[in-house]
Structure formats: structure tokens, C-alpha cells
C-alpha positions as a Python dict, from the first residue, in 0.01 Angstrom:
ca = {
    (1, 'I'): (0, 0, 0),
    (2, 'L'): (173, -212, -257),
    (3, 'E'): (200, -18, -483),
    (4, 'R'): (296, 334, -256),
    (5, 'I'): (565, 75, -152),
    (6, 'L'): (673, 12, -523),
    (7, 'Q'): (658, 377, -602),
    (8, 'N'): (848, 500, -309),
    (9, 'A'): (1157, 177, -388),
    (10, 'H'): (1186, 375, -675),
    (11, 'E'): (1172, 729, -613),
    (12, 'G'): (1470, 783, -390),
    (13, 'A'): (1473, 1205, -409),
    (14, 'I'): (1205, 1134, -152),
    (15, 'M'): (1320, 891, 30),
    (16, 'N'): (1627, 1088, 187),
    (17, 'N'): (1378, 1149, 550),
    (18, 'R'): (1468, 927, 824),
    (19, 'A'): (1141, 902, 910),
    (20, 'N'): (957, 759, 605),
    (21, 'I'): (1182, 549, 455),
    (22, 'E'): (1113, 410, 813),
    (23, 'Q'): (731, 387, 761),
    (24, 'T'): (795, 282, 463),
    (25, 'L'): (986, -49, 526),
    (26, 'Q'): (767, -98, 809),
    (27, 'I'): (433, -98, 585),
    (28, 'G'): (624, -271, 342),
    (29, 'T'): (812, -530, 586),
    (30, 'C'): (412, -570, 722),
    (31, 'V'): (276, -681, 401),
    (32, 'A'): (533, -925, 253),
    (33, 'I'): (485, -1055, 640),
    (34, 'F'): (114, -1113, 607),
    (35, 'L'): (233, -1284, 261),
    (36, 'Q'): (373, -1511, 321),
    (37, 'N'): (106, -1613, 623),
    (38, 'T'): (-162, -1606, 398),
    (39, 'E'): (81, -1843, 126),
    (40, 'C'): (157, -1530, -98),
    (41, 'N'): (453, -1671, -151),
    (42, 'Q'): (601, -1482, -502),
    (43, 'Q'): (366, -1200, -441),
    (44, 'A'): (623, -1133, -52),
    (45, 'I'): (891, -1292, -182),
    (46, 'E'): (860, -940, -460),
    (47, 'L'): (803, -707, -222),
    (48, 'C'): (1116, -799, -30),
    (49, 'K'): (1301, -718, -274),
    (50, 'E'): (1129, -399, -302),
    (51, 'C'): (1238, -322, 82),
    (52, 'L'): (1586, -456, -19),
    (53, 'V'): (1686, -191, -314),
    (54, 'L'): (1532, 48, -34),
    (55, 'L'): (1717, -33, 229),
    (56, 'N'): (2052, -23, -5),
    (57, 'N'): (1913, 297, -170),
    (58, 'S'): (1816, 547, 117),
    (59, 'A'): (1959, 800, 412),
    (60, 'L'): (2044, 470, 654),
    (61, 'G'): (2368, 355, 774),
    (62, 'I'): (2475, 58, 627),
    (63, 'G'): (2561, -30, 949),
    (64, 'D'): (2292, 54, 1078),
    (65, 'Q'): (2150, -158, 1360),
    (66, 'V'): (1801, 13, 1289),
    (67, 'T'): (1905, -183, 895),
    (68, 'K'): (2024, -490, 1021),
    (69, 'T'): (1694, -546, 1193),
    (70, 'Y'): (1423, -460, 895),
    (71, 'K'): (1735, -670, 683),
    (72, 'C'): (1663, -905, 922),
    (73, 'N'): (1334, -989, 898),
    (74, 'I'): (1327, -886, 508),
    (75, 'Y'): (1560, -1231, 452),
    (76, 'N'): (1388, -1414, 699),
    (77, 'T'): (1026, -1395, 513),
    (78, 'M'): (1206, -1422, 195),
    (79, 'L'): (1369, -1737, 380),
    (80, 'K'): (1073, -1867, 477),
    (81, 'A'): (848, -1791, 131),
    (82, 'Y'): (1132, -1932, -142),
    (83, 'K'): (1161, -2301, 140),
    (84, 'Y'): (729, -2321, 122),
    (85, 'I'): (843, -2298, -233),
    (86, 'S'): (1054, -2569, -274),
    (87, 'D'): (1366, -2308, -391),
    (88, 'Y'): (1638, -2457, -180),
    (89, 'I'): (1866, -2241, -321),
    (90, 'N'): (1759, -1887, -298),
    (91, 'A'): (1675, -1979, 18),
    (92, 'E'): (1989, -2117, 145),
    (93, 'R'): (2106, -1728, -19),
    (94, 'C'): (1864, -1605, 239),
    (95, 'A'): (1989, -1802, 561),
    (96, 'R'): (2349, -1676, 473),
    (97, 'E'): (2276, -1364, 436),
    (98, 'L'): (2083, -1441, 730),
    (99, 'L'): (2366, -1549, 945),
    (100, 'P'): (2628, -1227, 1006),
    (101, 'I'): (2375, -998, 1076),
    (102, 'L'): (2205, -1241, 1336),
    (103, 'H'): (2561, -1277, 1459),
    (104, 'D'): (2611, -943, 1452),
    (105, 'L'): (2241, -849, 1620),
    (106, 'G'): (2363, -1116, 1876),
    (107, 'E'): (2065, -1342, 1827),
    (108, 'T'): (2256, -1617, 1965),
    (109, 'E'): (1882, -1824, 1970),
    (110, 'Q'): (1815, -1711, 1583),
    (111, 'E'): (2149, -1789, 1495),
    (112, 'G'): (2107, -2150, 1601),
    (113, 'I'): (1670, -2159, 1423),
    (114, 'V'): (1871, -2035, 1093),
    (115, 'R'): (2085, -2262, 1072),
    (116, 'F'): (1844, -2557, 1137),
    (117, 'K'): (1730, -2503, 884),
    (118, 'L'): (1978, -2435, 695),
    (119, 'A'): (2058, -2775, 775),
    (120, 'E'): (1724, -2889, 631),
    (121, 'M'): (1734, -2750, 363),
    (122, 'Y'): (2064, -2955, 236),
    (123, 'C'): (1886, -3262, 471),
    (124, 'N'): (1631, -3212, 189),
    (125, 'Q'): (1910, -3211, -155),
    (126, 'R'): (2108, -3519, -21),
    (127, 'K'): (2417, -3307, 121),
    (128, 'F'): (2365, -3485, 456),
    (129, 'E'): (2796, -3388, 565),
    (130, 'Q'): (2681, -2969, 546),
    (131, 'A'): (2383, -3100, 671),
    (132, 'K'): (2581, -3316, 943),
    (133, 'K'): (2767, -3017, 1078),
    (134, 'L'): (2528, -2656, 1126),
    (135, 'Y'): (2348, -2940, 1333),
    (136, 'E'): (2627, -2951, 1518),
    (137, 'I'): (2698, -2569, 1565),
    (138, 'A'): (2333, -2558, 1617),
    (139, 'I'): (2316, -2670, 1912),
    (140, 'E'): (2609, -2595, 2005),
    (141, 'N'): (2473, -2212, 2014),
    (142, 'M'): (2173, -2328, 2217),
    (143, 'K'): (2390, -2473, 2440),
    (144, 'A'): (2576, -2186, 2512),
    (145, 'I'): (2228, -1934, 2525),
    (146, 'G'): (2050, -2264, 2737),
    (147, 'K'): (1827, -2293, 2604),
    (148, 'R'): (1766, -2692, 2598),
    (149, 'R'): (1435, -2712, 2450),
    (150, 'G'): (1642, -2555, 2129),
    (151, 'E'): (1884, -2780, 2223),
    (152, 'A'): (1640, -3175, 2243),
    (153, 'D'): (1545, -2968, 1876),
    (154, 'G'): (1955, -3078, 1707),
    (155, 'Y'): (1973, -3344, 1847),
    (156, 'N'): (1615, -3531, 1692),
    (157, 'A'): (1704, -3308, 1411),
    (158, 'L'): (2089, -3524, 1359),
    (159, 'G'): (1884, -3848, 1464),
    (160, 'S'): (1607, -3843, 1180),
    (161, 'M'): (1855, -3759, 974),
    (162, 'S'): (2061, -4042, 1079),
    (163, 'N'): (1752, -4263, 1045),
    (164, 'S'): (1732, -4222, 651),
    (165, 'L'): (2050, -4299, 618),
    (166, 'H'): (1995, -4666, 742),
    (167, 'E'): (2231, -4536, 1081),
    (168, 'Y'): (1980, -4677, 1368),
    (169, 'L'): (2246, -4634, 1566),
    (170, 'K'): (2359, -4373, 1573),
    (171, 'A'): (1986, -4217, 1514),
    (172, 'K'): (1870, -4458, 1841),
    (173, 'E'): (2133, -4192, 2032),
    (174, 'Y'): (2067, -3931, 1912),
    (175, 'F'): (1743, -3885, 2043),
    (176, 'E'): (1805, -4123, 2365),
    (177, 'K'): (1980, -3743, 2482),
    (178, 'A'): (1653, -3563, 2323),
    (179, 'L'): (1491, -3725, 2502),
    (180, 'A'): (1624, -3678, 2862),
    (181, 'I'): (1636, -3314, 2768),
    (182, 'N'): (1251, -3373, 2745),
    (183, 'I'): (1170, -3504, 3094),
    (184, 'E'): (1422, -3269, 3291),
    (185, 'I'): (1262, -2964, 3165),
    (186, 'G'): (898, -3132, 3126),
    (187, 'D'): (747, -3095, 2754),
    (188, 'K'): (608, -3272, 2689),
    (189, 'G'): (535, -3356, 2356),
    (190, 'G'): (899, -3365, 2333),
    (191, 'E'): (894, -3716, 2474),
    (192, 'A'): (592, -3774, 2295),
    (193, 'I'): (764, -3698, 2017),
    (194, 'N'): (1124, -3840, 2152),
    (195, 'Y'): (938, -4173, 2253),
    (196, 'D'): (829, -4222, 1834),
    (197, 'N'): (1087, -4152, 1716),
    (198, 'Q'): (1229, -4381, 1950),
    (199, 'G'): (1011, -4641, 1798),
    (200, 'T'): (1069, -4622, 1447),
    (201, 'V'): (1388, -4685, 1505),
    (202, 'L'): (1397, -4994, 1732),
    (203, 'Y'): (1121, -5060, 1399),
    (204, 'S'): (1361, -5020, 1156),
    (205, 'L'): (1607, -5302, 1374),
    (206, 'G'): (1450, -5567, 1347),
    (207, 'E'): (1232, -5510, 1779),
    (208, 'Y'): (929, -5529, 1664),
    (209, 'Q'): (795, -5549, 2049),
    (210, 'K'): (1047, -5257, 2221),
    (211, 'A'): (867, -5082, 1936),
    (212, 'K'): (515, -5119, 2030),
    (213, 'E'): (643, -4984, 2397),
    (214, 'Y'): (767, -4659, 2270),
    (215, 'H'): (507, -4610, 2006),
    (216, 'D'): (269, -4651, 2293),
    (217, 'K'): (410, -4426, 2534),
    (218, 'A'): (388, -4170, 2335),
    (219, 'L'): (8, -4226, 2273),
    (220, 'A'): (-74, -4184, 2558),
    (221, 'I'): (120, -3859, 2581),
    (222, 'N'): (-38, -3739, 2377),
    (223, 'M'): (-392, -3862, 2432),
    (224, 'E'): (-333, -3665, 2789),
    (225, 'I'): (-236, -3349, 2572),
    (226, 'G'): (-478, -3360, 2344),
    (227, 'E'): (-224, -3356, 2076),
    (228, 'R'): (-416, -3446, 1743),
    (229, 'G'): (-153, -3445, 1464),
    (230, 'E'): (77, -3650, 1708),
    (231, 'K'): (-178, -3904, 1785),
    (232, 'A'): (-214, -4013, 1443),
    (233, 'R'): (98, -4062, 1396),
    (234, 'N'): (89, -4308, 1644),
    (235, 'Y'): (-198, -4462, 1596),
    (236, 'G'): (11, -4481, 1171),
    (237, 'N'): (348, -4602, 1297),
    (238, 'L'): (152, -4887, 1602),
    (239, 'G'): (-41, -4969, 1310),
    (240, 'V'): (291, -5021, 1109),
    (241, 'V'): (408, -5265, 1392),
    (242, 'L'): (152, -5486, 1401),
    (243, 'H'): (191, -5578, 1114),
    (244, 'S'): (464, -5651, 1150),
    (245, 'L'): (388, -5809, 1431),
    (246, 'G'): (133, -6048, 1285),
    (247, 'E'): (-121, -5894, 1439),
    (248, 'Y'): (-344, -5783, 1093),
    (249, 'Q'): (-678, -5710, 1184),
    (250, 'K'): (-577, -5459, 1523),
    (251, 'A'): (-284, -5309, 1247),
    (252, 'K'): (-628, -5241, 1046),
    (253, 'E'): (-804, -5037, 1308),
    (254, 'F'): (-490, -4880, 1392),
    (255, 'H'): (-533, -4685, 1094),
    (256, 'E'): (-813, -4630, 1069),
    (257, 'K'): (-755, -4442, 1353),
    (258, 'A'): (-434, -4203, 1205),
    (259, 'L'): (-645, -4184, 861),
    (260, 'A'): (-899, -4061, 1043),
    (261, 'I'): (-814, -3779, 1197),
    (262, 'N'): (-522, -3720, 896),
    (263, 'I'): (-856, -3613, 726),
    (264, 'E'): (-1019, -3401, 969),
    (265, 'I'): (-707, -3236, 1051),
    (266, 'G'): (-636, -3191, 671),
    (267, 'N'): (-285, -3379, 639),
    (268, 'K'): (-238, -3465, 334),
    (269, 'G'): (123, -3607, 345),
    (270, 'E'): (-18, -3856, 617),
    (271, 'E'): (-310, -3911, 473),
    (272, 'A'): (-131, -4075, 180),
    (273, 'T'): (58, -4230, 443),
    (274, 'N'): (-191, -4428, 603),
    (275, 'Y'): (-345, -4500, 224),
    (276, 'G'): (-48, -4653, 150),
    (277, 'S'): (19, -4855, 455),
    (278, 'Q'): (-370, -4961, 549),
    (279, 'G'): (-254, -5031, 143),
    (280, 'T'): (-77, -5343, 271),
    (281, 'V'): (-161, -5424, 574),
    (282, 'L'): (-534, -5493, 269),
    (283, 'H'): (-255, -5687, 95),
    (284, 'S'): (-188, -5947, 419),
    (285, 'L'): (-509, -5974, 479),
    (286, 'G'): (-551, -6096, 107),
    (287, 'E'): (-811, -5790, 46),
    (288, 'Y'): (-591, -5751, -336),
    (289, 'Q'): (-882, -5515, -498),
    (290, 'K'): (-904, -5312, -150),
    (291, 'A'): (-559, -5262, -143),
    (292, 'K'): (-486, -5107, -538),
    (293, 'E'): (-768, -4868, -431),
    (294, 'Y'): (-597, -4786, -64),
    (295, 'H'): (-235, -4758, -309),
    (296, 'E'): (-400, -4533, -613),
    (297, 'K'): (-522, -4255, -302),
    (298, 'A'): (-230, -4250, -154),
    (299, 'L'): (-30, -4192, -494),
    (300, 'A'): (-262, -3925, -651),
    (301, 'I'): (-220, -3772, -318),
    (302, 'N'): (155, -3771, -367),
    (303, 'M'): (135, -3661, -722),
    (304, 'E'): (-31, -3414, -652),
    (305, 'M'): (168, -3290, -334),
    (306, 'G'): (467, -3387, -600),
    (307, 'D'): (630, -3648, -355),
    (308, 'K'): (877, -3813, -532),
    (309, 'R'): (938, -4064, -309),
    (310, 'G'): (575, -4106, -227),
    (311, 'E'): (520, -4137, -572),
    (312, 'A'): (746, -4417, -627),
    (313, 'I'): (664, -4622, -311),
    (314, 'N'): (329, -4646, -460),
    (315, 'Y'): (371, -4715, -771),
    (316, 'G'): (559, -5012, -594),
    (317, 'N'): (308, -5102, -385),
    (318, 'I'): (99, -5132, -658),
    (319, 'G'): (314, -5329, -814),
    (320, 'R'): (335, -5614, -572),
    (321, 'V'): (-124, -5558, -574),
    (322, 'L'): (-121, -5676, -988),
    (323, 'H'): (111, -5893, -834),
    (324, 'S'): (-75, -6056, -661),
    (325, 'L'): (-331, -6082, -858),
    (326, 'G'): (-158, -6202, -1119),
    (327, 'E'): (-75, -5922, -1366),
    (328, 'Y'): (228, -5905, -1464),
    (329, 'Q'): (295, -5758, -1759),
    (330, 'K'): (55, -5426, -1505),
    (331, 'A'): (299, -5492, -1262),
    (332, 'K'): (626, -5501, -1428),
    (333, 'E'): (551, -5181, -1607),
    (334, 'Y'): (517, -5014, -1237),
    (335, 'H'): (799, -5126, -1074),
    (336, 'E'): (945, -5005, -1384),
    (337, 'K'): (836, -4672, -1331),
    (338, 'A'): (911, -4665, -920),
    (339, 'L'): (1264, -4791, -1064),
    (340, 'A'): (1269, -4456, -1287),
    (341, 'I'): (1181, -4206, -972),
    (342, 'N'): (1430, -4411, -686),
    (343, 'M'): (1720, -4296, -989),
    (344, 'E'): (1612, -4012, -1057),
    (345, 'I'): (1542, -3916, -649),
    (346, 'G'): (1920, -4063, -626),
    (347, 'D'): (1718, -4361, -395),
    (348, 'K'): (1968, -4607, -375),
    (349, 'R'): (1752, -4846, -96),
    (350, 'G'): (1374, -4780, -306),
    (351, 'E'): (1639, -4837, -638),
    (352, 'A'): (1745, -5220, -509),
    (353, 'T'): (1383, -5299, -441),
    (354, 'N'): (1228, -5222, -732),
    (355, 'Y'): (1551, -5429, -916),
}
């Protein structure tokens, strides 16, 4: 099928028949979507490019509604594929191509969703002002068509961005808006996420007991609706709060629960977080060798996934454990590694910690 698509794209002579063109494009876009869904992202991108060549050289009109629909599907598939492989420059280009097409097609909800994706990419590149503007426009898109869930997702995203920028009071306001909407529309999963996010903000503000109450609310909902991944997240967050409250044994138990679920469901990123958090608890319990082992497990996953921020955190954590073990020279080396990564990715707070 793939060979047929590639051949047809370059044989303009037989592509003047509308039925032939549409049949070829239908097969091409379906195969591209399948490739992207099965993580063959580079192949999906190449096939999408060939489909675009065919579209541009075909007998279909540029302003044709069918042409716009095909372009919409093609650019959307490319956007997902580029985003998956962290090629944000090309993903951004695809999103920019998509927005006017979606506008012309009257797809306001999809327009908002693409803006959310574009804003998320800007956040990953630390372009926070541009991200904020896009989130706000996307929220207005959702409001215009009465998509309350999309509106709540937008407030959640703004809250998460504000939280990452240490603007905790702003984050709290955004999460409160999202929570109010999710309660209103009866979205229990969204409600649980909001409670958990609010708990994280309260933790950052030093309100540990309140943070625990919000994480408890989130956990209760997720146990009721059977959302295992979110339940693991709640256990992990409760472990962090309990650690700050000095309840080390309880914290250890919660991190163990979170870790067991994340290993079972294959969530490697959260697994690394749990190993790191458990290592910190073990350090507080004076179990330095075990703590070092857990931080090393977390570091190995971070390196495998290319998570530079997580890598820096765990180099720093190992450095602290080595300091407690009296291995000062090694500790110094690990803190230097953490510092170098923080400087590379522009994490000023992490940089200050490692200094």
C-alpha cells in the first residue's frame, strides 16, 4: 500500500481523476494514522509529506472543502508525530498550518485543541508568554461553543504553567476555576485532577495539612472511579506531603503503593518519580545505601527517557546521599553534573540549589 501511495504521488498523469485521487488519499491518510498510532512516527511523517505532494499536484481545487479536510487530517497526524519525537519546530509549523484550515471548516473545538497543543509546546520551550496567550484564546474558543470541559482543561493548563513558574497564588485561582466547572458538569475524573493539582499548589505554599486534605479527596474519587494511573499519582503526592509532615514511615508506604501501580501499568516517567521520592524518604530514615540505590534507579530511567530535568534532580539527590555517607568528593562530582544540566536547560532554581 505504501509503495502504491508513493508511486501515485509522483505520477501526476494518472492523478487527474478525482475518484483516483480521493481513493489514494483515503488509503494514504489511514496508513499514516496507523503508523503514528503504532509509534512509527518517522514513516508516518514521510507518508504525510507524500500525501501533501499528491494534494498540491492533483486536480482537486485548493479551496475545495474535501482538500481542506484531507489537509486537516494530514497536518494533524504530522503534528502528533513530530510532537511525539519532540521535534517542536516542525510540530509548531504543522499547528500553524492547521489553525486557518480548522477556522475555515468551522471546527472551533478542534481549533481550541490545536491551540492547547501549541501552547504546551511553547511551555516545553519555556516560551511562557506565548503559551499563556494561546491558552487564553483556546479557552475563549471553548466558551464560544459551550464546551465547558475544554474550558476547564484550559484553566488546568494555565494553573500547571503558573505552578511551574512558582506563581502559586495564580495557579490556585486557575485550579479553582477548573474545579468549579468540573463539579458543575459532573466530571469526576476532572474533579479529582483539580483536587490533586490544588493539593500540589498548597504544598508549595507550605500548607501541608490542607494539601493532604485535597490529595485525600482526589484519591477517594479515583478509588471510586477506578482510575489507576491517577490513583498512583495521588499516592505519590500524599507520600511527599507526609514526608514534609515528618511521617516518614507512612510516606514510605504511600510511595510503595504508587510505585507498584506505575510498574504494573508501565508508566516509566512516574516510576522514576516514585523511585526518587522513596529515595528521599529513605535518606530521612537514615537508610543511606538504600536511598542511593533508589535514586540510581530513578536516574537510569530519566537517562533512558531523555528527561534532563529529572536527571539533574537525581544527580543532586545522589550527591546529598553521598554527602551523608561521608563520600564528599563523589558528592561534589554529582552536584557538578546536576548543575551543568540545570544551566543547560535554564532551570535557575535547580541551578541555585546545586550551587
